[in-house]
Short mmCIF file of C-alpha atoms in Angstrom, two decimals:
data_model
loop_
_atom_site.label_atom_id
_atom_site.label_comp_id
_atom_site.label_asym_id
_atom_site.label_seq_id
_atom_site.Cartn_x
_atom_site.Cartn_y
_atom_site.Cartn_z
CA MET N 1 -26.53 13.46 -6.81
CA GLY N 2 -28.46 11.72 -3.50
CA VAL N 3 -31.80 13.10 -1.78
CA ASN N 4 -28.97 13.68 1.11
CA ARG N 5 -25.91 14.85 -0.35
CA PRO N 6 -25.00 18.57 -0.66
CA SER N 7 -23.84 19.65 -4.20
CA GLU N 8 -19.90 19.33 -4.99
CA PHE N 9 -18.49 22.54 -3.89
CA GLU N 10 -20.68 22.45 -0.58
CA LEU N 11 -19.09 18.80 -0.05
CA ILE N 12 -15.47 20.90 -0.95
CA SER N 13 -16.58 23.49 1.47
CA ALA N 14 -18.07 21.32 4.13
CA LEU N 15 -15.41 18.48 4.17
CA PHE N 16 -12.26 18.73 2.37
CA ALA N 17 -11.43 22.51 2.33
CA PRO N 18 -10.63 21.71 6.21
CA LEU N 19 -7.84 19.08 5.25
CA ALA N 20 -6.16 21.70 2.37
CA GLY N 21 -2.39 22.69 3.33
CA GLU N 22 -0.06 25.16 2.46
CA GLY N 23 -0.14 25.68 -1.60
CA ALA N 24 -3.62 24.52 -2.25
CA PHE N 25 -5.30 27.90 -1.91
CA GLY N 26 -8.29 26.52 0.41
CA LEU N 27 -8.73 24.64 -2.50
CA LEU N 28 -10.58 27.44 -3.90
CA ASP N 29 -8.28 27.43 -7.36
CA ASP N 30 -7.47 24.74 -10.26
CA VAL N 31 -4.44 24.24 -9.01
CA ALA N 32 -2.03 23.65 -6.19
CA ALA N 33 1.19 25.02 -5.79
CA ILE N 34 4.08 22.45 -4.13
CA PRO N 35 6.56 24.67 -2.55
CA ALA N 36 10.50 23.38 -3.86
CA ARG N 37 13.14 22.28 -1.86
CA THR N 38 16.71 22.42 -1.99
CA GLY N 39 18.69 19.42 -2.77
CA CYS N 40 15.41 17.31 -3.45
CA GLU N 41 13.37 15.97 -6.67
CA LEU N 42 9.83 15.30 -6.41
CA ALA N 43 8.59 12.19 -6.72
CA VAL N 44 4.92 11.25 -7.49
CA THR N 45 2.45 8.28 -7.59
CA THR N 46 -0.73 7.42 -8.46
CA ASP N 47 -3.34 4.55 -7.23
CA ALA N 48 -6.91 4.59 -7.62
CA LEU N 49 -9.22 2.08 -5.65
CA VAL N 50 -12.33 0.55 -6.43
CA GLU N 51 -14.91 -0.74 -4.46
CA GLY N 52 -15.28 -4.28 -5.21
CA VAL N 53 -11.26 -4.70 -6.15
CA HIS N 54 -9.76 -3.00 -3.55
CA PHE N 55 -11.99 -2.72 -1.05
CA LEU N 56 -15.00 -4.31 0.14
CA PRO N 57 -18.75 -1.86 -0.22
CA THR N 58 -19.04 -2.88 4.28
CA ASP N 59 -15.89 -1.75 4.66
CA PRO N 60 -15.57 1.38 7.27
CA ALA N 61 -15.36 4.42 5.05
CA GLU N 62 -12.78 5.68 8.01
CA THR N 63 -10.71 2.51 6.13
CA VAL N 64 -11.55 3.38 3.07
CA ALA N 65 -10.07 6.77 3.22
CA LYS N 66 -6.95 5.82 5.35
CA LYS N 67 -6.22 2.84 2.60
CA ALA N 68 -6.58 4.83 -0.37
CA LEU N 69 -3.53 7.71 1.37
CA ARG N 70 -1.60 4.74 2.46
CA VAL N 71 -0.98 2.90 -0.31
CA ASN N 72 0.45 6.01 -2.57
CA LEU N 73 2.51 6.69 0.81
CA SER N 74 3.65 3.03 0.05
CA ASP N 75 4.79 4.18 -2.95
CA LEU N 76 6.55 6.77 -1.75
CA ALA N 77 8.31 4.81 1.43
CA ALA N 78 9.49 2.65 -1.10
CA LYS N 79 11.58 5.04 -3.42
CA GLY N 80 12.68 7.02 -0.12
CA ALA N 81 10.64 9.74 -0.32
CA GLU N 82 9.19 11.92 2.39
CA PRO N 83 5.36 12.41 2.02
CA ALA N 84 4.29 16.30 1.32
CA GLY N 85 0.64 16.48 0.10
CA TYR N 86 -1.35 14.64 -2.16
CA PHE N 87 -4.64 15.07 -4.61
CA LEU N 88 -7.99 13.13 -4.13
CA ALA N 89 -10.36 12.57 -6.88
CA LEU N 90 -13.62 10.69 -5.90
CA SER N 91 -16.30 9.49 -8.34
CA LEU N 92 -19.40 8.76 -5.77
CA PRO N 93 -22.63 6.80 -7.29
CA THR N 94 -25.84 8.51 -5.58
CA ARG N 95 -26.05 5.91 -2.88
CA VAL N 96 -22.74 7.49 -1.08
CA SER N 97 -24.34 9.65 2.08
CA PHE N 98 -23.45 12.83 3.06
CA ASN N 99 -22.15 11.06 7.20
CA TRP N 100 -20.29 8.57 5.04
CA LEU N 101 -18.38 10.75 3.34
CA LYS N 102 -18.26 13.02 6.40
CA GLN N 103 -16.12 9.45 8.34
CA PHE N 104 -14.36 9.14 5.01
CA ALA N 105 -13.12 12.86 5.77
CA ARG N 106 -12.31 11.84 9.25
CA GLY N 107 -10.27 8.95 8.21
CA LEU N 108 -8.17 11.34 6.11
CA GLY N 109 -7.69 13.97 9.02
CA GLU N 110 -6.95 11.77 10.82
CA ASP N 111 -3.68 9.94 8.83
CA GLN N 112 -2.93 13.38 7.65
CA ARG N 113 -1.96 13.99 11.11
CA GLU N 114 -0.38 10.93 11.60
CA PHE N 115 1.88 11.22 8.49
CA SER N 116 1.75 14.70 8.28
CA VAL N 117 0.56 15.24 4.83
CA SER N 118 -2.23 17.65 3.59
CA LEU N 119 -4.53 17.92 1.09
CA LEU N 120 -3.58 19.68 -1.89
CA GLY N 121 -6.27 19.57 -4.33
CA GLY N 122 -8.71 17.13 -6.22
CA ASP N 123 -11.90 16.38 -8.36
CA THR N 124 -15.49 15.05 -7.30
CA THR N 125 -17.33 13.61 -9.88
CA ALA N 126 -20.96 11.09 -10.35
CA THR N 127 -20.91 7.61 -11.58
CA PRO N 128 -23.51 5.70 -12.49
CA GLY N 129 -20.85 2.82 -11.58
CA PRO N 130 -18.71 1.32 -8.36
CA LEU N 131 -17.58 4.10 -5.95
CA THR N 132 -13.57 5.02 -7.37
CA LEU N 133 -11.54 6.60 -5.75
CA ALA N 134 -7.89 8.05 -6.96
CA ILE N 135 -4.60 10.01 -4.79
CA THR N 136 -1.96 10.98 -6.43
CA ALA N 137 0.91 11.87 -3.45
CA ALA N 138 4.23 13.36 -3.94
CA GLY N 139 7.24 13.40 -1.99
CA TYR N 140 10.59 14.83 -1.63
CA VAL N 141 13.84 12.52 -2.05
CA PRO N 142 17.33 13.79 -2.19
CA ARG N 143 18.47 14.68 -5.63
CA ASN N 144 19.97 11.23 -6.98
CA GLY N 145 18.74 9.42 -4.18
CA MET N 146 15.71 7.72 -4.97
CA VAL N 147 15.66 3.94 -4.69
CA HIS N 148 14.62 2.68 -8.17
CA ARG N 149 13.47 -0.67 -9.07
CA ALA N 150 16.46 -1.50 -11.78
CA GLY N 151 19.33 -1.53 -9.57
CA ALA N 152 19.61 -5.48 -8.11
CA LYS N 153 22.86 -6.59 -9.27
CA PRO N 154 23.96 -10.80 -9.24
CA GLY N 155 25.16 -11.39 -5.59
CA ASP N 156 22.80 -9.20 -3.73
CA ALA N 157 20.62 -10.43 -0.89
CA VAL N 158 16.81 -10.05 -0.90
CA TYR N 159 14.74 -8.91 1.75
CA VAL N 160 10.93 -8.29 2.88
CA SER N 161 9.93 -6.23 5.88
CA GLY N 162 7.58 -7.02 8.48
CA THR N 163 5.45 -10.00 7.62
CA VAL N 164 3.39 -11.09 4.68
CA GLY N 165 0.52 -12.84 3.83
CA ASP N 166 -1.61 -11.31 6.91
CA ALA N 167 -3.77 -8.69 4.27
CA GLY N 168 -4.48 -11.74 1.72
CA GLY N 169 -5.91 -13.25 5.72
CA GLY N 170 -7.86 -10.60 6.11
CA LEU N 171 -9.30 -10.71 2.94
CA GLU N 172 -10.11 -14.67 3.40
CA ILE N 173 -11.92 -14.46 6.94
CA LEU N 174 -14.19 -10.74 6.01
CA THR N 175 -15.18 -12.61 2.54
CA LYS N 176 -15.86 -16.29 3.69
CA ARG N 177 -17.06 -15.75 6.95
CA PRO N 178 -20.26 -16.12 7.43
CA SER N 179 -22.19 -12.17 8.29
CA GLY N 180 -22.26 -11.70 11.80
CA THR N 181 -19.47 -13.99 12.87
CA ARG N 182 -17.39 -13.29 15.49
CA MET N 183 -13.65 -12.66 15.37
CA SER N 184 -10.95 -13.61 17.82
CA ARG N 185 -8.43 -11.04 18.07
CA SER N 186 -5.73 -12.53 15.97
CA GLU N 187 -8.63 -12.60 13.04
CA GLU N 188 -9.18 -8.88 13.48
CA ASP N 189 -5.47 -7.86 13.12
CA LEU N 190 -5.74 -9.70 10.09
CA VAL N 191 -8.27 -8.18 8.87
CA SER N 192 -6.79 -4.37 10.06
CA ARG N 193 -4.28 -5.43 8.18
CA TYR N 194 -6.35 -5.61 5.25
CA ARG N 195 -7.85 -2.63 5.86
CA VAL N 196 -5.52 -0.19 6.69
CA PRO N 197 -1.79 -0.90 5.95
CA THR N 198 0.72 0.67 7.46
CA PRO N 199 3.49 2.34 4.78
CA ARG N 200 7.45 2.17 5.85
CA LEU N 201 8.24 5.35 5.45
CA ALA N 202 10.93 5.29 7.94
CA LEU N 203 12.49 2.40 7.00
CA GLY N 204 12.28 3.64 3.21
CA ARG N 205 14.22 6.72 4.42
CA ALA N 206 16.45 4.67 5.78
CA LEU N 207 17.24 2.77 3.02
CA ARG N 208 18.53 5.33 0.58
CA GLY N 209 22.34 4.44 0.09
CA VAL N 210 21.87 0.60 1.00
CA ALA N 211 19.14 -0.61 -1.09
CA SER N 212 19.99 -1.53 -4.99
CA ALA N 213 16.14 -1.92 -5.96
CA SER N 214 13.02 -1.28 -3.84
CA LEU N 215 9.24 -1.67 -4.15
CA ASP N 216 6.36 -1.93 -2.15
CA VAL N 217 4.30 -5.37 -2.40
CA SER N 218 0.84 -4.68 -3.85
CA ASP N 219 0.36 -7.35 -6.16
CA GLY N 220 1.81 -10.27 -4.35
CA LEU N 221 5.59 -10.65 -3.14
CA LEU N 222 6.97 -13.08 -5.99
CA ALA N 223 4.63 -10.38 -8.28
CA ASP N 224 6.26 -7.45 -7.50
CA LEU N 225 9.47 -8.88 -7.10
CA GLY N 226 9.08 -10.10 -10.50
CA HIS N 227 9.21 -6.00 -11.67
CA ILE N 228 12.89 -5.97 -10.29
CA ALA N 229 13.76 -8.94 -11.56
CA ASP N 230 12.34 -7.61 -15.40
CA VAL N 231 13.48 -4.16 -15.05
CA SER N 232 17.05 -5.40 -13.35
CA ARG N 233 17.30 -8.09 -15.87
CA VAL N 234 18.18 -10.65 -13.11
CA ASN N 235 16.96 -13.69 -11.64
CA ILE N 236 15.72 -14.02 -8.05
CA THR N 237 15.16 -16.64 -5.66
CA VAL N 238 13.05 -16.76 -2.92
CA ALA N 239 13.16 -19.81 0.09
CA ALA N 240 10.23 -20.50 0.87
CA ALA N 241 11.00 -21.31 4.83
CA ALA N 242 12.31 -17.58 5.15
CA LEU N 243 9.14 -16.09 4.82
CA PRO N 244 8.18 -14.07 7.79
CA VAL N 245 4.64 -14.87 8.51
CA SER N 246 2.84 -14.12 11.51
CA LYS N 247 1.47 -16.35 14.46
CA PRO N 248 -2.16 -15.09 13.44
CA LEU N 249 -1.57 -15.83 9.63
CA ARG N 250 -0.38 -19.14 10.74
CA ALA N 251 -3.33 -19.98 13.14
CA LEU N 252 -5.61 -19.31 9.92
CA TRP N 253 -3.22 -21.07 7.41
CA GLY N 254 -1.23 -23.35 9.26
CA ASP N 255 2.42 -24.23 8.02
CA GLY N 256 4.04 -25.59 5.16
CA GLU N 257 5.21 -24.42 1.80
CA ASP N 258 1.36 -24.15 0.54
CA ALA N 259 0.79 -21.67 3.28
CA ALA N 260 4.17 -20.48 2.30
CA THR N 261 3.13 -20.24 -1.39
CA LYS N 262 -0.61 -18.50 -0.46
CA ALA N 263 1.38 -15.81 1.89
CA ALA N 264 4.00 -15.01 -0.70
CA THR N 265 1.14 -14.52 -3.55
CA ALA N 266 -1.33 -12.87 -1.80
CA GLY N 267 -1.31 -8.76 -2.26
CA ASP N 268 -2.36 -5.91 0.14
CA ASP N 269 1.00 -6.21 2.26
CA TYR N 270 2.48 -2.95 1.44
CA GLU N 271 5.94 -4.02 3.20
CA LEU N 272 8.85 -2.85 1.17
CA ALA N 273 10.76 -5.57 -0.67
CA PHE N 274 14.33 -4.52 -2.00
CA THR N 275 17.68 -5.91 -2.91
CA SER N 276 21.17 -4.89 -1.39
CA ALA N 277 25.06 -6.22 -1.21
CA SER N 278 25.22 -5.09 2.18
CA HIS N 279 23.47 -7.76 5.45
CA GLY N 280 25.31 -5.34 7.91
CA ALA N 281 23.60 -1.74 6.21
CA VAL N 282 20.44 -3.59 6.05
CA MET N 283 20.12 -4.46 9.47
CA ALA N 284 21.29 -1.50 11.10
CA ALA N 285 19.65 0.70 8.99
CA ALA N 286 16.32 -1.62 9.94
CA ALA N 287 17.68 -1.26 13.77
CA SER N 288 17.50 2.27 13.53
CA VAL N 289 14.02 2.79 12.54
CA GLY N 290 12.65 -0.13 14.88
CA MET N 291 11.89 -2.49 11.74
CA ALA N 292 11.95 -6.24 11.28
CA VAL N 293 13.30 -6.60 7.78
CA THR N 294 14.05 -10.16 7.09
CA ARG N 295 16.81 -11.67 4.09
CA ILE N 296 14.28 -13.63 1.97
CA GLY N 297 16.30 -14.99 -1.00
CA LYS N 298 19.35 -14.30 -3.28
CA VAL N 299 19.67 -12.53 -6.48
CA SER N 300 22.11 -14.01 -9.50
CA ALA N 301 22.45 -13.83 -13.47
CA GLY N 302 19.29 -14.90 -15.03
CA ARG N 303 15.85 -13.90 -15.45
CA GLY N 304 12.27 -14.47 -13.64
CA VAL N 305 11.93 -15.44 -9.87
CA VAL N 306 12.38 -19.10 -8.53
CA PHE N 307 10.25 -20.08 -5.60
CA MET N 308 11.99 -22.26 -3.44
CA GLY N 309 11.41 -24.95 -1.46
CA LYS N 310 13.00 -28.15 0.88
CA ASN N 311 12.89 -30.20 -2.22
CA GLY N 312 13.12 -27.98 -5.20
CA GLU N 313 11.54 -24.94 -7.47
CA ILE N 314 7.85 -24.59 -5.89
CA PRO N 315 5.55 -24.52 -9.08
CA VAL N 316 3.79 -21.60 -8.70
CA ARG N 317 0.94 -20.92 -11.27
CA ARG N 318 -0.08 -17.20 -10.35
CA ALA N 319 2.57 -15.27 -8.97
CA GLY N 320 0.18 -12.54 -7.31
CA TYR N 321 -3.11 -10.49 -8.38
CA ARG N 322 -3.54 -9.10 -12.04
CA HIS N 323 -5.73 -6.16 -12.83
CA PHE N 324 -6.42 -7.87 -16.61
#
Protein backbone atom coordinates (compact mmCIF):
# COMPACT_ATOMS: atom_id res chain seq x y z
CA MET A 1 0.00 0.00 0.00
CA GLY A 2 1.07 3.60 -0.58
CA VAL A 3 2.45 5.46 2.44
CA ASN A 4 -0.37 8.02 2.26
CA ARG A 5 -3.18 5.49 1.96
CA PRO A 6 -5.09 3.66 4.74
CA SER A 7 -5.52 -0.11 4.82
CA GLU A 8 -8.15 -1.90 2.72
CA PHE A 9 -10.70 -2.06 5.53
CA GLU A 10 -10.05 1.53 6.57
CA LEU A 11 -10.71 2.59 2.97
CA ILE A 12 -13.95 0.65 2.86
CA SER A 13 -15.11 2.08 6.19
CA ALA A 14 -14.15 5.66 5.40
CA LEU A 15 -15.10 5.97 1.73
CA PHE A 16 -17.37 3.21 0.53
CA ALA A 17 -19.52 2.11 3.48
CA PRO A 18 -21.32 5.50 3.39
CA LEU A 19 -22.36 4.64 -0.20
CA ALA A 20 -23.86 1.27 0.77
CA GLY A 21 -27.56 0.76 0.21
CA GLU A 22 -30.32 -1.64 1.24
CA GLY A 23 -29.14 -5.23 1.21
CA ALA A 24 -25.44 -4.31 1.44
CA PHE A 25 -25.25 -4.83 5.24
CA GLY A 26 -22.97 -1.83 5.54
CA LEU A 27 -20.36 -3.68 3.43
CA LEU A 28 -19.64 -5.83 6.50
CA ASP A 29 -20.59 -9.17 4.92
CA ASP A 30 -19.35 -11.24 1.98
CA VAL A 31 -22.51 -10.93 -0.10
CA ALA A 32 -25.45 -8.61 -0.65
CA ALA A 33 -29.14 -9.43 -0.76
CA ILE A 34 -31.02 -7.78 -3.64
CA PRO A 35 -34.73 -7.57 -2.80
CA ALA A 36 -37.05 -9.28 -5.26
CA ARG A 37 -39.62 -7.18 -7.12
CA THR A 38 -42.95 -8.72 -8.09
CA GLY A 39 -43.39 -9.22 -11.82
CA CYS A 40 -39.78 -8.35 -12.61
CA GLU A 41 -36.57 -10.03 -13.65
CA LEU A 42 -33.11 -8.92 -12.56
CA ALA A 43 -30.91 -7.66 -15.40
CA VAL A 44 -27.19 -7.80 -14.60
CA THR A 45 -24.20 -6.38 -16.50
CA THR A 46 -20.45 -5.96 -15.95
CA ASP A 47 -17.93 -3.58 -17.47
CA ALA A 48 -14.27 -3.13 -16.57
CA LEU A 49 -12.34 0.09 -17.16
CA VAL A 50 -8.55 0.13 -17.44
CA GLU A 51 -6.41 3.25 -17.13
CA GLY A 52 -4.90 4.13 -20.48
CA VAL A 53 -7.55 2.15 -22.35
CA HIS A 54 -10.94 3.45 -21.17
CA PHE A 55 -9.82 6.63 -19.41
CA LEU A 56 -6.69 8.74 -19.32
CA PRO A 57 -4.28 8.94 -16.37
CA THR A 58 -4.96 12.70 -16.27
CA ASP A 59 -8.74 12.35 -16.06
CA PRO A 60 -10.18 13.66 -12.76
CA ALA A 61 -11.04 10.98 -10.21
CA GLU A 62 -14.69 12.08 -10.08
CA THR A 63 -15.14 11.62 -13.82
CA VAL A 64 -13.43 8.21 -13.73
CA ALA A 65 -15.92 7.11 -11.08
CA LYS A 66 -18.89 8.47 -12.98
CA LYS A 67 -17.83 6.93 -16.26
CA ALA A 68 -17.32 3.54 -14.63
CA LEU A 69 -20.82 3.60 -13.17
CA ARG A 70 -22.54 5.17 -16.15
CA VAL A 71 -21.27 2.75 -18.78
CA ASN A 72 -22.94 -0.01 -16.78
CA LEU A 73 -26.14 1.98 -16.35
CA SER A 74 -26.06 2.48 -20.12
CA ASP A 75 -26.13 -1.30 -20.62
CA LEU A 76 -29.18 -1.47 -18.37
CA ALA A 77 -30.79 1.39 -20.31
CA ALA A 78 -30.43 -0.55 -23.56
CA LYS A 79 -32.36 -3.43 -22.01
CA GLY A 80 -35.16 -1.21 -20.69
CA ALA A 81 -34.14 -1.84 -17.07
CA GLU A 82 -34.44 0.36 -14.00
CA PRO A 83 -31.15 0.39 -12.03
CA ALA A 84 -31.19 -1.04 -8.51
CA GLY A 85 -27.58 -1.17 -7.33
CA TYR A 86 -24.00 -2.04 -8.21
CA PHE A 87 -20.84 -3.82 -7.08
CA LEU A 88 -17.38 -2.27 -7.38
CA ALA A 89 -14.01 -4.01 -7.71
CA LEU A 90 -10.91 -1.82 -7.52
CA SER A 91 -7.34 -2.86 -8.37
CA LEU A 92 -5.14 -0.06 -7.10
CA PRO A 93 -1.48 0.71 -7.86
CA THR A 94 0.45 2.03 -4.86
CA ARG A 95 0.66 5.52 -6.44
CA VAL A 96 -3.11 6.03 -6.08
CA SER A 97 -3.51 8.31 -3.08
CA PHE A 98 -6.20 8.50 -0.42
CA ASN A 99 -7.10 11.96 -1.72
CA TRP A 100 -7.68 10.56 -5.22
CA LEU A 101 -9.90 7.85 -3.75
CA LYS A 102 -11.88 10.44 -1.75
CA GLN A 103 -12.60 12.31 -4.97
CA PHE A 104 -13.48 9.01 -6.66
CA ALA A 105 -15.97 8.16 -3.89
CA ARG A 106 -17.39 11.67 -4.09
CA GLY A 107 -18.10 11.15 -7.80
CA LEU A 108 -19.85 7.88 -7.06
CA GLY A 109 -21.95 9.53 -4.38
CA GLU A 110 -23.06 12.28 -6.74
CA ASP A 111 -24.13 9.76 -9.36
CA GLN A 112 -25.87 7.56 -6.80
CA ARG A 113 -28.08 10.50 -5.95
CA GLU A 114 -28.67 11.38 -9.60
CA PHE A 115 -29.59 7.85 -10.70
CA SER A 116 -31.10 6.50 -7.45
CA VAL A 117 -28.69 3.57 -7.11
CA SER A 118 -26.46 2.43 -4.26
CA LEU A 119 -23.33 0.40 -3.68
CA LEU A 120 -24.01 -3.23 -2.75
CA GLY A 121 -20.50 -4.61 -2.32
CA GLY A 122 -17.25 -5.36 -4.11
CA ASP A 123 -13.55 -5.85 -3.54
CA THR A 124 -10.29 -3.89 -3.33
CA THR A 125 -6.89 -5.27 -4.26
CA ALA A 126 -3.39 -3.98 -4.97
CA THR A 127 -1.87 -4.32 -8.43
CA PRO A 128 1.52 -3.59 -10.03
CA GLY A 129 -0.32 -2.82 -13.26
CA PRO A 130 -2.55 0.07 -14.31
CA LEU A 131 -5.49 1.24 -12.24
CA THR A 132 -8.40 -1.06 -13.05
CA LEU A 133 -11.99 -0.89 -11.90
CA ALA A 134 -14.90 -3.17 -12.66
CA ILE A 135 -18.54 -2.50 -11.88
CA THR A 136 -21.38 -5.02 -11.94
CA ALA A 137 -24.76 -3.29 -12.06
CA ALA A 138 -28.18 -4.81 -11.53
CA GLY A 139 -31.60 -3.49 -12.44
CA TYR A 140 -35.22 -4.53 -12.68
CA VAL A 141 -37.09 -5.10 -15.93
CA PRO A 142 -40.66 -6.39 -16.30
CA ARG A 143 -40.73 -10.15 -16.81
CA ASN A 144 -40.34 -10.90 -20.54
CA GLY A 145 -39.98 -7.17 -21.19
CA MET A 146 -36.23 -6.99 -21.81
CA VAL A 147 -35.16 -5.62 -25.21
CA HIS A 148 -32.47 -7.93 -26.63
CA ARG A 149 -29.92 -7.55 -29.41
CA ALA A 150 -31.69 -10.30 -31.30
CA GLY A 151 -35.06 -9.27 -32.66
CA ALA A 152 -34.40 -6.92 -35.57
CA LYS A 153 -36.43 -7.91 -38.63
CA PRO A 154 -36.42 -6.93 -42.31
CA GLY A 155 -38.58 -3.86 -42.72
CA ASP A 156 -37.60 -2.35 -39.37
CA ALA A 157 -36.01 1.08 -39.30
CA VAL A 158 -32.76 1.82 -37.44
CA TYR A 159 -32.48 4.65 -34.91
CA VAL A 160 -29.94 6.25 -32.61
CA SER A 161 -30.45 8.63 -29.69
CA GLY A 162 -28.67 11.93 -29.24
CA THR A 163 -25.59 12.57 -31.35
CA VAL A 164 -22.69 10.31 -32.33
CA GLY A 165 -18.94 10.85 -32.43
CA ASP A 166 -18.76 13.45 -29.65
CA ALA A 167 -16.75 11.25 -27.28
CA GLY A 168 -14.30 10.44 -30.05
CA GLY A 169 -13.84 14.15 -30.65
CA GLY A 170 -13.28 14.71 -26.95
CA LEU A 171 -10.65 11.99 -26.79
CA GLU A 172 -8.90 13.48 -29.80
CA ILE A 173 -8.76 16.87 -28.10
CA LEU A 174 -7.32 15.39 -24.91
CA THR A 175 -4.68 13.28 -26.64
CA LYS A 176 -3.59 15.50 -29.52
CA ARG A 177 -3.60 19.01 -28.09
CA PRO A 178 -0.45 20.26 -26.32
CA SER A 179 -0.72 20.06 -22.54
CA GLY A 180 -2.12 23.22 -20.99
CA THR A 181 -3.81 24.42 -24.18
CA ARG A 182 -6.94 26.39 -23.40
CA MET A 183 -10.09 24.76 -24.76
CA SER A 184 -13.08 26.52 -26.25
CA ARG A 185 -16.55 25.94 -24.78
CA SER A 186 -17.47 23.56 -27.62
CA GLU A 187 -14.25 21.59 -27.08
CA GLU A 188 -15.01 21.35 -23.36
CA ASP A 189 -18.43 19.96 -24.27
CA LEU A 190 -16.82 17.21 -26.36
CA VAL A 191 -14.33 16.36 -23.61
CA SER A 192 -17.20 16.12 -21.14
CA ARG A 193 -19.00 13.69 -23.45
CA TYR A 194 -15.90 11.47 -23.40
CA ARG A 195 -15.30 11.65 -19.67
CA VAL A 196 -18.89 11.57 -18.40
CA PRO A 197 -21.40 9.85 -20.72
CA THR A 198 -25.14 10.04 -20.09
CA PRO A 199 -26.99 6.72 -19.81
CA ARG A 200 -30.34 7.00 -21.63
CA LEU A 201 -32.31 5.25 -18.91
CA ALA A 202 -35.65 6.97 -19.40
CA LEU A 203 -35.57 6.36 -23.15
CA GLY A 204 -34.68 2.71 -22.64
CA ARG A 205 -37.72 2.19 -20.45
CA ALA A 206 -39.94 4.07 -22.91
CA LEU A 207 -38.80 1.76 -25.71
CA ARG A 208 -40.06 -1.42 -24.04
CA GLY A 209 -42.47 -3.01 -26.46
CA VAL A 210 -41.45 -0.49 -29.16
CA ALA A 211 -37.86 -1.45 -30.02
CA SER A 212 -37.33 -4.84 -31.61
CA ALA A 213 -33.60 -4.85 -30.78
CA SER A 214 -31.39 -2.48 -28.80
CA LEU A 215 -27.89 -1.89 -27.44
CA ASP A 216 -25.76 1.02 -26.34
CA VAL A 217 -23.01 2.50 -28.50
CA SER A 218 -19.73 1.77 -26.74
CA ASP A 219 -17.26 0.58 -29.37
CA GLY A 220 -18.66 2.62 -32.26
CA LEU A 221 -22.06 2.90 -33.96
CA LEU A 222 -21.26 0.69 -36.94
CA ALA A 223 -19.45 -1.91 -34.85
CA ASP A 224 -22.27 -2.12 -32.33
CA LEU A 225 -24.99 -2.26 -34.98
CA GLY A 226 -22.97 -5.15 -36.35
CA HIS A 227 -23.77 -7.05 -33.15
CA ILE A 228 -27.49 -6.58 -33.75
CA ALA A 229 -27.07 -7.64 -37.38
CA ASP A 230 -25.12 -10.75 -36.37
CA VAL A 231 -27.45 -12.08 -33.69
CA SER A 232 -30.62 -11.05 -35.55
CA ARG A 233 -29.27 -12.54 -38.81
CA VAL A 234 -30.13 -9.46 -40.85
CA ASN A 235 -28.49 -6.71 -42.88
CA ILE A 236 -28.41 -3.16 -41.53
CA THR A 237 -27.87 -0.21 -43.86
CA VAL A 238 -26.90 3.13 -42.32
CA ALA A 239 -27.09 6.40 -44.29
CA ALA A 240 -24.07 8.62 -43.64
CA ALA A 241 -26.09 11.76 -44.39
CA ALA A 242 -28.64 10.85 -41.70
CA LEU A 243 -26.19 10.64 -38.79
CA PRO A 244 -26.96 13.11 -35.99
CA VAL A 245 -23.74 15.07 -35.44
CA SER A 246 -23.41 17.91 -32.96
CA LYS A 247 -22.28 21.45 -33.80
CA PRO A 248 -19.15 21.12 -31.61
CA LEU A 249 -18.11 17.99 -33.49
CA ARG A 250 -18.77 19.61 -36.87
CA ALA A 251 -16.55 22.49 -35.77
CA LEU A 252 -13.79 20.01 -34.92
CA TRP A 253 -14.08 17.49 -37.77
CA GLY A 254 -16.04 19.36 -40.42
CA ASP A 255 -18.74 17.93 -42.67
CA GLY A 256 -18.68 15.33 -45.40
CA GLU A 257 -18.42 11.58 -45.55
CA ASP A 258 -14.95 11.35 -44.00
CA ALA A 259 -16.22 13.16 -40.92
CA ALA A 260 -19.35 10.99 -40.88
CA THR A 261 -17.21 7.86 -41.01
CA LYS A 262 -15.15 9.07 -38.05
CA ALA A 263 -18.33 9.77 -36.09
CA ALA A 264 -19.84 6.38 -36.95
CA THR A 265 -16.76 4.46 -35.86
CA ALA A 266 -15.75 6.43 -32.75
CA GLY A 267 -16.54 4.77 -29.44
CA ASP A 268 -17.70 5.86 -25.98
CA ASP A 269 -20.89 7.66 -27.05
CA TYR A 270 -23.19 5.45 -24.93
CA GLU A 271 -26.22 6.47 -26.94
CA LEU A 272 -28.90 3.87 -27.66
CA ALA A 273 -28.98 2.28 -31.12
CA PHE A 274 -32.11 0.28 -31.84
CA THR A 275 -34.54 -1.01 -34.43
CA SER A 276 -38.31 -0.78 -34.63
CA ALA A 277 -41.18 -1.48 -37.01
CA SER A 278 -43.18 1.58 -35.84
CA HIS A 279 -41.79 5.04 -36.51
CA GLY A 280 -44.76 6.67 -34.83
CA ALA A 281 -44.30 4.66 -31.65
CA VAL A 282 -40.58 5.48 -31.57
CA MET A 283 -41.20 9.19 -31.92
CA ALA A 284 -43.90 9.09 -29.25
CA ALA A 285 -41.60 7.22 -26.85
CA ALA A 286 -38.78 9.70 -27.45
CA ALA A 287 -41.08 12.68 -27.00
CA SER A 288 -42.44 11.27 -23.75
CA VAL A 289 -38.98 11.51 -22.17
CA GLY A 290 -37.73 14.57 -24.06
CA MET A 291 -35.00 12.70 -25.93
CA ALA A 292 -33.92 13.35 -29.51
CA VAL A 293 -33.96 10.23 -31.69
CA THR A 294 -32.95 10.01 -35.35
CA ARG A 295 -33.84 7.43 -37.99
CA ILE A 296 -30.53 6.54 -39.64
CA GLY A 297 -31.15 3.40 -41.68
CA LYS A 298 -33.10 0.25 -42.35
CA VAL A 299 -33.07 -3.48 -41.74
CA SER A 300 -33.28 -5.92 -44.67
CA ALA A 301 -32.60 -9.54 -45.47
CA GLY A 302 -28.91 -10.47 -45.59
CA ARG A 303 -25.98 -10.10 -43.22
CA GLY A 304 -23.71 -7.38 -41.87
CA VAL A 305 -23.70 -3.58 -41.84
CA VAL A 306 -23.44 -1.30 -44.87
CA PHE A 307 -22.53 2.39 -44.56
CA MET A 308 -24.03 4.28 -47.48
CA GLY A 309 -22.94 7.61 -48.92
CA LYS A 310 -24.46 9.67 -51.70
CA ASN A 311 -22.55 7.72 -54.36
CA GLY A 312 -22.86 4.24 -52.91
CA GLU A 313 -21.29 2.21 -50.14
CA ILE A 314 -18.54 3.89 -48.12
CA PRO A 315 -15.65 1.50 -47.42
CA VAL A 316 -15.00 1.31 -43.68
CA ARG A 317 -11.65 -0.13 -42.70
CA ARG A 318 -12.48 -0.44 -39.03
CA ALA A 319 -16.09 -0.26 -37.80
CA GLY A 320 -15.12 0.56 -34.22
CA TYR A 321 -12.81 -0.10 -31.29
CA ARG A 322 -11.48 -3.62 -30.79
CA HIS A 323 -9.92 -4.86 -27.57
CA PHE A 324 -8.24 -7.85 -29.24
